[in-house]
Tab-separated table of C-alpha atoms in Angstrom:
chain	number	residue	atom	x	y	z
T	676	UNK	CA	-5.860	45.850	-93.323
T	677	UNK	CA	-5.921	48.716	-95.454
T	678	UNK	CA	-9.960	49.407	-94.528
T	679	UNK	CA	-8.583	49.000	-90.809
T	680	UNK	CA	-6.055	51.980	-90.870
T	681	UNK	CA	-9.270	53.535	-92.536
T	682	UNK	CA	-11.477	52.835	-89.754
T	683	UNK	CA	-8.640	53.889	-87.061
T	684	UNK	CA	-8.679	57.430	-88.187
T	685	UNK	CA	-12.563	58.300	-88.943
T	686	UNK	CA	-13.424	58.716	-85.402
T	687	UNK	CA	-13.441	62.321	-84.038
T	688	UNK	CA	-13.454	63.163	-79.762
T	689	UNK	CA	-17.187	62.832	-79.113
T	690	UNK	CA	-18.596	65.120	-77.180
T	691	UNK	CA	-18.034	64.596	-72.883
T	692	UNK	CA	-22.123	64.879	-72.347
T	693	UNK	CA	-22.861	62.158	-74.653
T	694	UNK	CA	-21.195	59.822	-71.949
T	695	UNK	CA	-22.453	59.237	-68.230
T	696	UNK	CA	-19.344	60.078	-66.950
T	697	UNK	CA	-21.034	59.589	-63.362
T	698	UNK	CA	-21.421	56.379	-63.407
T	699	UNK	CA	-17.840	54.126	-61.553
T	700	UNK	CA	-15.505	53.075	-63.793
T	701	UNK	CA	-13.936	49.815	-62.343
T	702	UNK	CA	-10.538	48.541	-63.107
T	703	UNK	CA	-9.854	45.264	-62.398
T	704	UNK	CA	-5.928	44.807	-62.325
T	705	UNK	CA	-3.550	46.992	-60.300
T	706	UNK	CA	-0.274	46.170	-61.782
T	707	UNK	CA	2.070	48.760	-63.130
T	708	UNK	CA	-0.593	49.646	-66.319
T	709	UNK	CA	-3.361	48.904	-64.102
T	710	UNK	CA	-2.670	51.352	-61.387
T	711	UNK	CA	-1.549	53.787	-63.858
T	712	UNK	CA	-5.408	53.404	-66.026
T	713	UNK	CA	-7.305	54.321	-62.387
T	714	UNK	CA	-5.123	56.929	-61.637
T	715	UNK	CA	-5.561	58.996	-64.741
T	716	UNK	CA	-9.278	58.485	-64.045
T	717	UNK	CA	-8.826	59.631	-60.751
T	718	UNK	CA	-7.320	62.537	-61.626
T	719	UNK	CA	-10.137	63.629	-64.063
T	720	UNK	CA	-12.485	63.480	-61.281
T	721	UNK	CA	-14.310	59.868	-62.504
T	722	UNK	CA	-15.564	58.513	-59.457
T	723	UNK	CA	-13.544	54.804	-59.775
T	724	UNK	CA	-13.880	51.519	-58.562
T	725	UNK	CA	-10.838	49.160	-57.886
T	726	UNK	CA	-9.898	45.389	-57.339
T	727	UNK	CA	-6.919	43.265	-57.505
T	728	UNK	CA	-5.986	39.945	-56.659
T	729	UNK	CA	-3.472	40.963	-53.814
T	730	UNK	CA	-5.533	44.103	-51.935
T	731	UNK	CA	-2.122	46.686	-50.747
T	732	UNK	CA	-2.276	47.891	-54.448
T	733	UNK	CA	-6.215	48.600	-54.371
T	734	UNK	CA	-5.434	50.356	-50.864
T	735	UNK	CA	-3.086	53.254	-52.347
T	736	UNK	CA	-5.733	54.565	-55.073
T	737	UNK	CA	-8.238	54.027	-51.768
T	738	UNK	CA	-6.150	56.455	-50.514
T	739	UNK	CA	-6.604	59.015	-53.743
T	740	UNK	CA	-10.204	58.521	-54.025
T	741	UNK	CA	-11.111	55.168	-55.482
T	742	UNK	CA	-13.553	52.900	-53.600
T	743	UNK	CA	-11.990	49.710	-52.899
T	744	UNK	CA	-13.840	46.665	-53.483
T	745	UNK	CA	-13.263	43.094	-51.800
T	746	UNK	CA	-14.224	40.993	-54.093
T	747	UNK	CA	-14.684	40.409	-57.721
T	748	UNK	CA	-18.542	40.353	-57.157
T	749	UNK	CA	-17.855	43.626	-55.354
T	750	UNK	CA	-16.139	45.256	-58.150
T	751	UNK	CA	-18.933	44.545	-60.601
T	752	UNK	CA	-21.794	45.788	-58.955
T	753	UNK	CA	-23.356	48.683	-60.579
T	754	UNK	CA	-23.863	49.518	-64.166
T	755	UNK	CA	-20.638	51.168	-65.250
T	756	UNK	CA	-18.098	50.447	-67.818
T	757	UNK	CA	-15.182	47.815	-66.519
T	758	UNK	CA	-11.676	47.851	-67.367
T	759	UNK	CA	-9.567	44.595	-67.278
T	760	UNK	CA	-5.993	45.232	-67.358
T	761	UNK	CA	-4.857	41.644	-66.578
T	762	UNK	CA	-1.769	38.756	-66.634
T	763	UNK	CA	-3.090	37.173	-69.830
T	764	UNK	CA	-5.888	35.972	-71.117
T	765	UNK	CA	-6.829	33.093	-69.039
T	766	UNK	CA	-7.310	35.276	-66.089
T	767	UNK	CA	-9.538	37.198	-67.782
T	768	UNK	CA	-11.687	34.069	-67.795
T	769	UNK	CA	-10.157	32.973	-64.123
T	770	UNK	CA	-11.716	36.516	-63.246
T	771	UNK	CA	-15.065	37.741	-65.606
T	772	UNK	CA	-16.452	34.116	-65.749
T	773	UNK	CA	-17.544	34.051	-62.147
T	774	UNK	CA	-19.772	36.934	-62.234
T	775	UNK	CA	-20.035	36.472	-65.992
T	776	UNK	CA	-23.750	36.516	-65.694
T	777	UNK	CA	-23.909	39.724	-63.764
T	778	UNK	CA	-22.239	41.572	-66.716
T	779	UNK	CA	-25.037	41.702	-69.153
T	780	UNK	CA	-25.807	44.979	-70.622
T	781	UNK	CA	-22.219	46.138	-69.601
T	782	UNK	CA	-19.330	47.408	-71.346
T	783	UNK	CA	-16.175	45.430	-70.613
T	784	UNK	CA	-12.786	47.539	-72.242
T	785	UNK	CA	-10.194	44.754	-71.966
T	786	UNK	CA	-6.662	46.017	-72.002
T	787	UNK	CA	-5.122	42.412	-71.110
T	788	UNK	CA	-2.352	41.895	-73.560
T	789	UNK	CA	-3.494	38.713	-75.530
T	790	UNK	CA	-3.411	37.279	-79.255
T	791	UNK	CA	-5.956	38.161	-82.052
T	792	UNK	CA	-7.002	35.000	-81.985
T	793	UNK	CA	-7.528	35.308	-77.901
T	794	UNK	CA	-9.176	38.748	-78.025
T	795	UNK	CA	-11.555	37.671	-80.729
T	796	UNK	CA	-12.747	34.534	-78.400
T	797	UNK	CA	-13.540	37.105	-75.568
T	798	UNK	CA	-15.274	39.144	-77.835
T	799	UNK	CA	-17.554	36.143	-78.632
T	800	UNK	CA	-17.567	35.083	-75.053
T	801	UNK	CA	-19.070	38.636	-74.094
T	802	UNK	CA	-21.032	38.551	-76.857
T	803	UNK	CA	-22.974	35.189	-75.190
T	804	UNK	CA	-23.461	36.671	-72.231
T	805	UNK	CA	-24.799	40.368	-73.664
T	806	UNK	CA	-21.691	41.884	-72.972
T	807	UNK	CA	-20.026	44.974	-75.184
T	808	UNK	CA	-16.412	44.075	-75.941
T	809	UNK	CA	-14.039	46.234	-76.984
T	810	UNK	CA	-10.443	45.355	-76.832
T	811	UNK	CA	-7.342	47.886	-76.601
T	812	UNK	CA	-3.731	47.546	-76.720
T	813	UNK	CA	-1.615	50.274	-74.948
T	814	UNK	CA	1.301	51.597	-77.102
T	815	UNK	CA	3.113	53.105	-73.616
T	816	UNK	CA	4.766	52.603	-70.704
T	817	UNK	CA	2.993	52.837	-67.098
T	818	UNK	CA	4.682	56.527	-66.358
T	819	UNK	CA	3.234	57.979	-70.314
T	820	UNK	CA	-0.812	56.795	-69.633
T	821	UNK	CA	-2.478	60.289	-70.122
T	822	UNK	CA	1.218	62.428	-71.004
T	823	UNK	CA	2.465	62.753	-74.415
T	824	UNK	CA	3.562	60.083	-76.406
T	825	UNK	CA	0.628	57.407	-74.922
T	826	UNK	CA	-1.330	56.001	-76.796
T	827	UNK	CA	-3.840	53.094	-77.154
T	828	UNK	CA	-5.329	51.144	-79.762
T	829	UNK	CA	-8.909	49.794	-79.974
T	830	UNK	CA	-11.279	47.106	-82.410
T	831	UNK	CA	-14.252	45.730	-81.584
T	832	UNK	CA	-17.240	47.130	-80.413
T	833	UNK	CA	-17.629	50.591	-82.311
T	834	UNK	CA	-20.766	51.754	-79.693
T	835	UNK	CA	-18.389	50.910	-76.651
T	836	UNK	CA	-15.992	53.529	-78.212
T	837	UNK	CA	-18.106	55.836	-78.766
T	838	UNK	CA	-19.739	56.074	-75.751
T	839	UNK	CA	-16.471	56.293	-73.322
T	840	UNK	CA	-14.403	58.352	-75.547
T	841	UNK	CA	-13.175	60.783	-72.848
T	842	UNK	CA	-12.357	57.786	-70.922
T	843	UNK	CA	-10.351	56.205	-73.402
T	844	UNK	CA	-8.778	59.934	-74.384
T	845	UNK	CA	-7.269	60.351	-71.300
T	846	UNK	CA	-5.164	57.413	-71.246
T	847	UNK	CA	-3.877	58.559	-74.638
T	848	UNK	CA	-4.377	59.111	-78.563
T	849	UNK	CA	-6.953	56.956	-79.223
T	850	UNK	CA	-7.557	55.046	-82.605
T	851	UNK	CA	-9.768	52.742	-83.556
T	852	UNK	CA	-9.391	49.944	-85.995
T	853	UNK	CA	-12.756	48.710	-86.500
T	854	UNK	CA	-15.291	45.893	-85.479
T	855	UNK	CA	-12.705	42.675	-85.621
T	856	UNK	CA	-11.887	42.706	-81.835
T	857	UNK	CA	-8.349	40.839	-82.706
T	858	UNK	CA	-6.904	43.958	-85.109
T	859	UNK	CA	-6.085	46.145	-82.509
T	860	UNK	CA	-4.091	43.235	-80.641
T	861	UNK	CA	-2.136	42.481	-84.303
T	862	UNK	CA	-1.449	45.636	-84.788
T	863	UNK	CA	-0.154	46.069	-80.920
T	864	UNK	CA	2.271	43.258	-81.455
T	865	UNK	CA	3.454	43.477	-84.696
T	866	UNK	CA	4.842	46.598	-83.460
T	867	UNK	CA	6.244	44.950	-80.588
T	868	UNK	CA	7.893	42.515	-82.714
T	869	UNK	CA	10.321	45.253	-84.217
T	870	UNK	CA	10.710	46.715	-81.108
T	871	UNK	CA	12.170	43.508	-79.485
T	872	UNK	CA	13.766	42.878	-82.110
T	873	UNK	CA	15.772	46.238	-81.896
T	874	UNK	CA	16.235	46.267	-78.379
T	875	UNK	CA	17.811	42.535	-78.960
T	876	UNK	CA	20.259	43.993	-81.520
T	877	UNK	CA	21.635	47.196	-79.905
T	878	UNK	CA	21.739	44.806	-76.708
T	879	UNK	CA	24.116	42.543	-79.063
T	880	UNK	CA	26.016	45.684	-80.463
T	881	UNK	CA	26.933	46.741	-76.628
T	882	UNK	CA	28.172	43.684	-76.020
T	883	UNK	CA	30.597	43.829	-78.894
T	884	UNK	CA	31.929	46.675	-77.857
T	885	UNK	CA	31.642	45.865	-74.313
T	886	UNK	CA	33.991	42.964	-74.769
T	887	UNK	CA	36.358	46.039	-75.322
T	888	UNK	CA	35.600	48.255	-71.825
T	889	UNK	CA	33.398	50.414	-73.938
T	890	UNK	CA	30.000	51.179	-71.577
T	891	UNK	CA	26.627	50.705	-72.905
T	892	UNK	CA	26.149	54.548	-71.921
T	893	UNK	CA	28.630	55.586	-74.284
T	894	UNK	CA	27.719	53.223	-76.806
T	895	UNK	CA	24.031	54.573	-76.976
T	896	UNK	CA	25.383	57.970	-77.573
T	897	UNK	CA	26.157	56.593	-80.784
T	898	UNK	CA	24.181	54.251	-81.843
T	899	UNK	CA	20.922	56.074	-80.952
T	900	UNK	CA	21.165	58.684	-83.629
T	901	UNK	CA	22.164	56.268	-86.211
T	902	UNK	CA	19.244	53.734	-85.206
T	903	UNK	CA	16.841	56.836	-85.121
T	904	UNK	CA	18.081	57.868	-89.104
T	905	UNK	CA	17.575	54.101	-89.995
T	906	UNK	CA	13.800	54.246	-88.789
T	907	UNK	CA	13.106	57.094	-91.237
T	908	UNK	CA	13.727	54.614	-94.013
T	909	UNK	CA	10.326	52.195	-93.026
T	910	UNK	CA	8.374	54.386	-95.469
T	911	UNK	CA	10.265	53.164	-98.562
T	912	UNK	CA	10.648	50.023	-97.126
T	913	UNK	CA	6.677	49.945	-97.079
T	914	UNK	CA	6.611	50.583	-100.199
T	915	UNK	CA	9.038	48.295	-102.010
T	916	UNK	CA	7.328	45.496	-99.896
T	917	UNK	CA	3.569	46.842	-100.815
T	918	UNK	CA	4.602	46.864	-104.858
T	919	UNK	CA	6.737	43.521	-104.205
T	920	UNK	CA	9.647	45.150	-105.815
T	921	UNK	CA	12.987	43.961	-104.798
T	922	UNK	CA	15.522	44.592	-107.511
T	923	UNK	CA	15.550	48.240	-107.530
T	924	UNK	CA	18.083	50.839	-107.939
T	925	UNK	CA	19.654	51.646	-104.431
T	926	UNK	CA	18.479	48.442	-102.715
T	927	UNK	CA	21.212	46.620	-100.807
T	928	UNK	CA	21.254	43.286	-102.288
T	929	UNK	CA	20.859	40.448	-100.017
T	930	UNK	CA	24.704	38.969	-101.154
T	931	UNK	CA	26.138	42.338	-100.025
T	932	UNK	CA	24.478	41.403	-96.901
T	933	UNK	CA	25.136	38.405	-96.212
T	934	UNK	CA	29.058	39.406	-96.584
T	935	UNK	CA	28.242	41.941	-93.596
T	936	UNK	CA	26.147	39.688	-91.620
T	937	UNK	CA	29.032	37.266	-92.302
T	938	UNK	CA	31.830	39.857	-90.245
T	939	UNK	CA	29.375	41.031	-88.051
T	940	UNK	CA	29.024	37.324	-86.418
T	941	UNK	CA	32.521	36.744	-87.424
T	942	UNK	CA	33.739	39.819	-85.446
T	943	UNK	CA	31.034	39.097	-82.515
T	944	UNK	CA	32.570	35.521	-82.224
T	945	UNK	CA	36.194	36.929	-82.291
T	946	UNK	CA	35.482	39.070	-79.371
T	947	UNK	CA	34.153	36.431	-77.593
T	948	UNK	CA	30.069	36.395	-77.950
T	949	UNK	CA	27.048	34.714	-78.346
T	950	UNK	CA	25.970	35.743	-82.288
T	951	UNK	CA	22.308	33.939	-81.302
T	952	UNK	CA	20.977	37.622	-82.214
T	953	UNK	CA	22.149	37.339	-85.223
T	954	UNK	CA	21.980	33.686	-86.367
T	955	UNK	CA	17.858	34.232	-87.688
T	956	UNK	CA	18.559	37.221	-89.400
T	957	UNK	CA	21.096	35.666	-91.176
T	958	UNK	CA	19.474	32.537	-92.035
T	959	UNK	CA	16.178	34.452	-93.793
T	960	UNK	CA	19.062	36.009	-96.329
T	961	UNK	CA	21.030	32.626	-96.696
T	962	UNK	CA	17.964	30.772	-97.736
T	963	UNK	CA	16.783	33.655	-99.934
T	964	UNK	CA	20.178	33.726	-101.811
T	965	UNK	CA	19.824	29.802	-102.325
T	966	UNK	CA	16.398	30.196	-103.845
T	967	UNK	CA	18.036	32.092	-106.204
T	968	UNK	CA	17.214	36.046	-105.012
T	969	UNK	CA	20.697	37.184	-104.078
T	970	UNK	CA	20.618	40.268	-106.506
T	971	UNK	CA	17.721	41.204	-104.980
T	972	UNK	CA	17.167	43.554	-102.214
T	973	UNK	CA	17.371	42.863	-98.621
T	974	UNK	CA	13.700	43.551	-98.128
T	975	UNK	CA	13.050	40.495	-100.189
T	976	UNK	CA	12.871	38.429	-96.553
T	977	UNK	CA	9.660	39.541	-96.508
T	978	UNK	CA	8.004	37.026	-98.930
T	979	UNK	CA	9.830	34.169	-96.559
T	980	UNK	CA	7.682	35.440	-93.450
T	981	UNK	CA	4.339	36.313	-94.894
T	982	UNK	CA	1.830	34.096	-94.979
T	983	UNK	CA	0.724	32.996	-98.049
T	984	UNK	CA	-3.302	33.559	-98.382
């Protein structure tokens, strides 16, 4: 992984000649993202194809400038690259495999949230059909594509990101991860996976005080500061996790949390809640004080949910 966050930051803007920027970009998927992705190429001036499923989408970028196509087979004819910002995977397939055949030569920049393990399989689909695959995750919501803050995250084909650089810049930050189409997708949703996670438990903690008339507004005046402060501490986390280190100085030991954990539920219960937020959390550093780790630091959960190689 290490040679990955390498890979992600060699890459330099290339230069806007060394791309046929005159040549249609098509976007196949108008949802939120999707409509977002065509508009920001819009508004550089790219001359843009469009296509969804369900047409009244497709008909307001018509209206800014983008040529509306029909049909799938529509969509796809000419030579430039396409852009699949789709449900999931399997309409991917539901959509490219049709005119699968007609995509040879072609770059295909699939922005369809999927699984490593998905986004590898299209790669070696494309790859069967003499397609260039490279696959992107976008680290942003609809309203940030091509504003501060956006950015995207790319693996597979190293040519394909090359070549449309200014495309892909003007989404967002661009990084690329290297040549193993499913790393940008891991990396997309292991960062997800805190997120949720986070969202779930300041959800929980305005409930709790909910229970008591307090607002979620005012509650997030609080708690976002604190939650911010926290985040500053994933560096040492990193690296007491990287050097497997658990037991030293200033760690919070996983006994001293399982006595919070234990009021925190205890207190959610009392006010009359659902602790199901909780409950895994406090599991990982139950079953990590039975095996015998409870001096240890919290952190130590880690060597419960890594995969042993």
């Amino acid at each position: 992984m290490g040679e990955a966050l390498r890979a992600a930051r060699q890459y330099e803007p290339l230069d806007e000649a060394k791309e046929d920027v005159m040549a249609s970009t098509t976007f196949l998927g108008l949802g939120a993202m999707g409509c977002a992705l065509a508009m920001a190429a819009l508004d550089a001036e790219r001359p843009v194809v469009v296509w969804n499923r369900t047409s009244h989408r497709a008909q307001r970028l018509g209206e800014h400038g983008a040529a509306v196509a029909a049909t799938v087979e529509q969509a796809v004819t000419g030579d430039g690259v396409i852009v699949a910002c789709l449900f999931d995977h399997r309409s991917v397939h539901d959509v490219l495999d049709p005119v699968a055949a007609r995509l040879s030569g072609r770059t295909l920049v699939n922005l369809t949230t999927t699984t490593p393990n998905q986004a590898r399989e299209l790669a070696t689909w494309a790859a069967t059909h003499g397609i260039d695959y490279l696959d992107g995750a976008i680290m942003a919501v609809p309203a940030m594509i091509g504003g501060p803050g956006s950015a995207l995250l790319y693996s597979g084909s190293a040519t394909a990101f090359e070549q449309h650089r200014s495309l892909l810049d003007g989404w967002g930050e661009s990084s690329y991860f290297g040549t193993d189409a499913g790393l940008a997708s891991l990396y997309d949703l292991a960062i997800l996976a805190g997120m949720y996670t986070m969202f779930a438990g300041f959800t929980h903690g305005a409930a709790m005080v909910g229970s008591e008339g307090v607002s979620a507004t005012e509650f997030a005046t609080r708690a976002a500061p604190f939650l911010a402060a926290m985040t500053g501490s994933f560096a040492d986390t990193a690296a007491i996790i990287d050097a497997r280190n658990y037991a030293g100085d200033g760690q919070q030991s996983l006994e001293f949390t399982q006595g919070a954990l234990d009021t925190i539920v205890q207190a959610s219960i009392d006010q009359g809640m659902n602790a199901e937020v909780l409950r895994p959390v406090h599991d990982l550093v139950r079953r990590q004080i039975a095996a015998g780790h409870g001096a240890q630091g919290f952190d130590r959960i880690f060597e419960e949910l890594r995969i042993t190689r």
